[in-house]
JSON list of C-alpha atoms in Angstrom, two decimals:
[
{"chain": "A", "resi": 25, "resn": "MET", "atom": "CA", "xyz": [-4.26, -1.12, -9.10]},
{"chain": "A", "resi": 26, "resn": "TYR", "atom": "CA", "xyz": [-0.91, -0.98, -7.23]},
{"chain": "A", "resi": 27, "resn": "ILE", "atom": "CA", "xyz": [0.79, -3.71, -5.48]},
{"chain": "A", "resi": 28, "resn": "PHE", "atom": "CA", "xyz": [3.95, -2.85, -3.93]},
{"chain": "A", "resi": 29, "resn": "ASN", "atom": "CA", "xyz": [6.22, -5.19, -1.37]},
{"chain": "A", "resi": 30, "resn": "ASP", "atom": "CA", "xyz": [7.95, -2.64, 0.78]},
{"chain": "A", "resi": 31, "resn": "HIS", "atom": "CA", "xyz": [9.07, -5.48, 3.44]},
{"chain": "A", "resi": 32, "resn": "VAL", "atom": "CA", "xyz": [12.38, -6.44, 1.53]},
{"chain": "A", "resi": 33, "resn": "THR", "atom": "CA", "xyz": [14.27, -6.23, 4.61]},
{"chain": "A", "resi": 34, "resn": "ALA", "atom": "CA", "xyz": [11.99, -8.44, 6.80]},
{"chain": "A", "resi": 35, "resn": "PHE", "atom": "CA", "xyz": [10.71, -11.12, 4.46]},
{"chain": "A", "resi": 36, "resn": "PHE", "atom": "CA", "xyz": [8.54, -13.41, 6.61]},
{"chain": "A", "resi": 37, "resn": "PHE", "atom": "CA", "xyz": [5.04, -14.60, 5.90]},
{"chain": "A", "resi": 38, "resn": "ASP", "atom": "CA", "xyz": [3.89, -13.81, 9.48]},
{"chain": "A", "resi": 39, "resn": "HIS", "atom": "CA", "xyz": [4.16, -10.07, 8.54]},
{"chain": "A", "resi": 40, "resn": "TYR", "atom": "CA", "xyz": [1.63, -10.20, 6.00]},
{"chain": "A", "resi": 41, "resn": "SER", "atom": "CA", "xyz": [-2.19, -9.95, 6.23]},
{"chain": "A", "resi": 42, "resn": "THR", "atom": "CA", "xyz": [-4.15, -12.61, 4.62]},
{"chain": "A", "resi": 43, "resn": "PHE", "atom": "CA", "xyz": [-6.12, -10.14, 2.83]},
{"chain": "A", "resi": 44, "resn": "THR", "atom": "CA", "xyz": [-6.23, -6.39, 2.54]},
{"chain": "A", "resi": 45, "resn": "LEU", "atom": "CA", "xyz": [-8.20, -3.83, 0.75]},
{"chain": "A", "resi": 46, "resn": "GLY", "atom": "CA", "xyz": [-7.13, -0.03, 0.77]},
{"chain": "A", "resi": 47, "resn": "ILE", "atom": "CA", "xyz": [-9.87, 2.28, 0.35]},
{"chain": "A", "resi": 48, "resn": "ASP", "atom": "CA", "xyz": [-8.19, 5.48, 0.55]},
{"chain": "A", "resi": 49, "resn": "SER", "atom": "CA", "xyz": [-7.35, 7.77, -2.51]},
{"chain": "A", "resi": 50, "resn": "GLN", "atom": "CA", "xyz": [-3.64, 8.21, -1.47]},
{"chain": "A", "resi": 51, "resn": "TYR", "atom": "CA", "xyz": [-1.15, 6.32, 0.47]},
{"chain": "A", "resi": 52, "resn": "ASP", "atom": "CA", "xyz": [1.97, 8.09, 1.80]},
{"chain": "A", "resi": 53, "resn": "VAL", "atom": "CA", "xyz": [5.44, 6.23, 2.15]},
{"chain": "A", "resi": 54, "resn": "ALA", "atom": "CA", "xyz": [5.59, 4.82, 5.67]},
{"chain": "A", "resi": 55, "resn": "ASP", "atom": "CA", "xyz": [8.32, 5.77, 7.93]},
{"chain": "A", "resi": 56, "resn": "GLU", "atom": "CA", "xyz": [9.98, 2.57, 9.16]},
{"chain": "A", "resi": 57, "resn": "GLY", "atom": "CA", "xyz": [12.36, 3.98, 11.43]},
{"chain": "A", "resi": 58, "resn": "GLY", "atom": "CA", "xyz": [14.88, 5.44, 9.32]},
{"chain": "A", "resi": 59, "resn": "GLY", "atom": "CA", "xyz": [12.76, 8.51, 7.89]},
{"chain": "A", "resi": 60, "resn": "PRO", "atom": "CA", "xyz": [10.40, 8.15, 5.12]},
{"chain": "A", "resi": 61, "resn": "ARG", "atom": "CA", "xyz": [12.13, 7.52, 1.80]},
{"chain": "A", "resi": 62, "resn": "CYS", "atom": "CA", "xyz": [11.94, 10.09, -0.81]},
{"chain": "A", "resi": 63, "resn": "LEU", "atom": "CA", "xyz": [9.12, 8.41, -3.04]},
{"chain": "A", "resi": 64, "resn": "PRO", "atom": "CA", "xyz": [5.75, 9.79, -4.28]},
{"chain": "A", "resi": 65, "resn": "PRO", "atom": "CA", "xyz": [2.63, 8.90, -2.38]},
{"chain": "A", "resi": 66, "resn": "VAL", "atom": "CA", "xyz": [0.80, 6.17, -4.12]},
{"chain": "A", "resi": 67, "resn": "ARG", "atom": "CA", "xyz": [-2.31, 7.50, -5.77]},
{"chain": "A", "resi": 68, "resn": "ALA", "atom": "CA", "xyz": [-5.64, 5.40, -6.72]},
{"chain": "A", "resi": 69, "resn": "THR", "atom": "CA", "xyz": [-6.73, 6.17, -10.25]},
{"chain": "A", "resi": 70, "resn": "ARG", "atom": "CA", "xyz": [-10.69, 7.31, -10.72]},
{"chain": "A", "resi": 71, "resn": "ARG", "atom": "CA", "xyz": [-11.20, 3.99, -12.89]},
{"chain": "A", "resi": 72, "resn": "SER", "atom": "CA", "xyz": [-9.88, 1.63, -10.11]},
{"chain": "A", "resi": 73, "resn": "GLN", "atom": "CA", "xyz": [-11.77, 3.38, -7.17]},
{"chain": "A", "resi": 74, "resn": "GLY", "atom": "CA", "xyz": [-14.74, 1.36, -6.05]},
{"chain": "A", "resi": 75, "resn": "THR", "atom": "CA", "xyz": [-14.37, -1.46, -8.59]},
{"chain": "A", "resi": 76, "resn": "LEU", "atom": "CA", "xyz": [-12.86, -3.98, -6.23]},
{"chain": "A", "resi": 77, "resn": "ALA", "atom": "CA", "xyz": [-15.27, -3.89, -3.57]},
{"chain": "A", "resi": 78, "resn": "PRO", "atom": "CA", "xyz": [-18.64, -2.32, -4.53]},
{"chain": "A", "resi": 79, "resn": "ALA", "atom": "CA", "xyz": [-20.88, -1.12, -1.84]}
]
């Protein structure tokens, strides 16, 4: 599991979902208007896939 807060410049609780569950194997860094930051994509591990919300 990887938890990351990328909204440091706009910290307001109305920007956040009550609950979010990602189901992809990889998430790229978002472009928030200034171009994407030079960070690697966030990848899920095989061990964590499917363990949080089994079908």
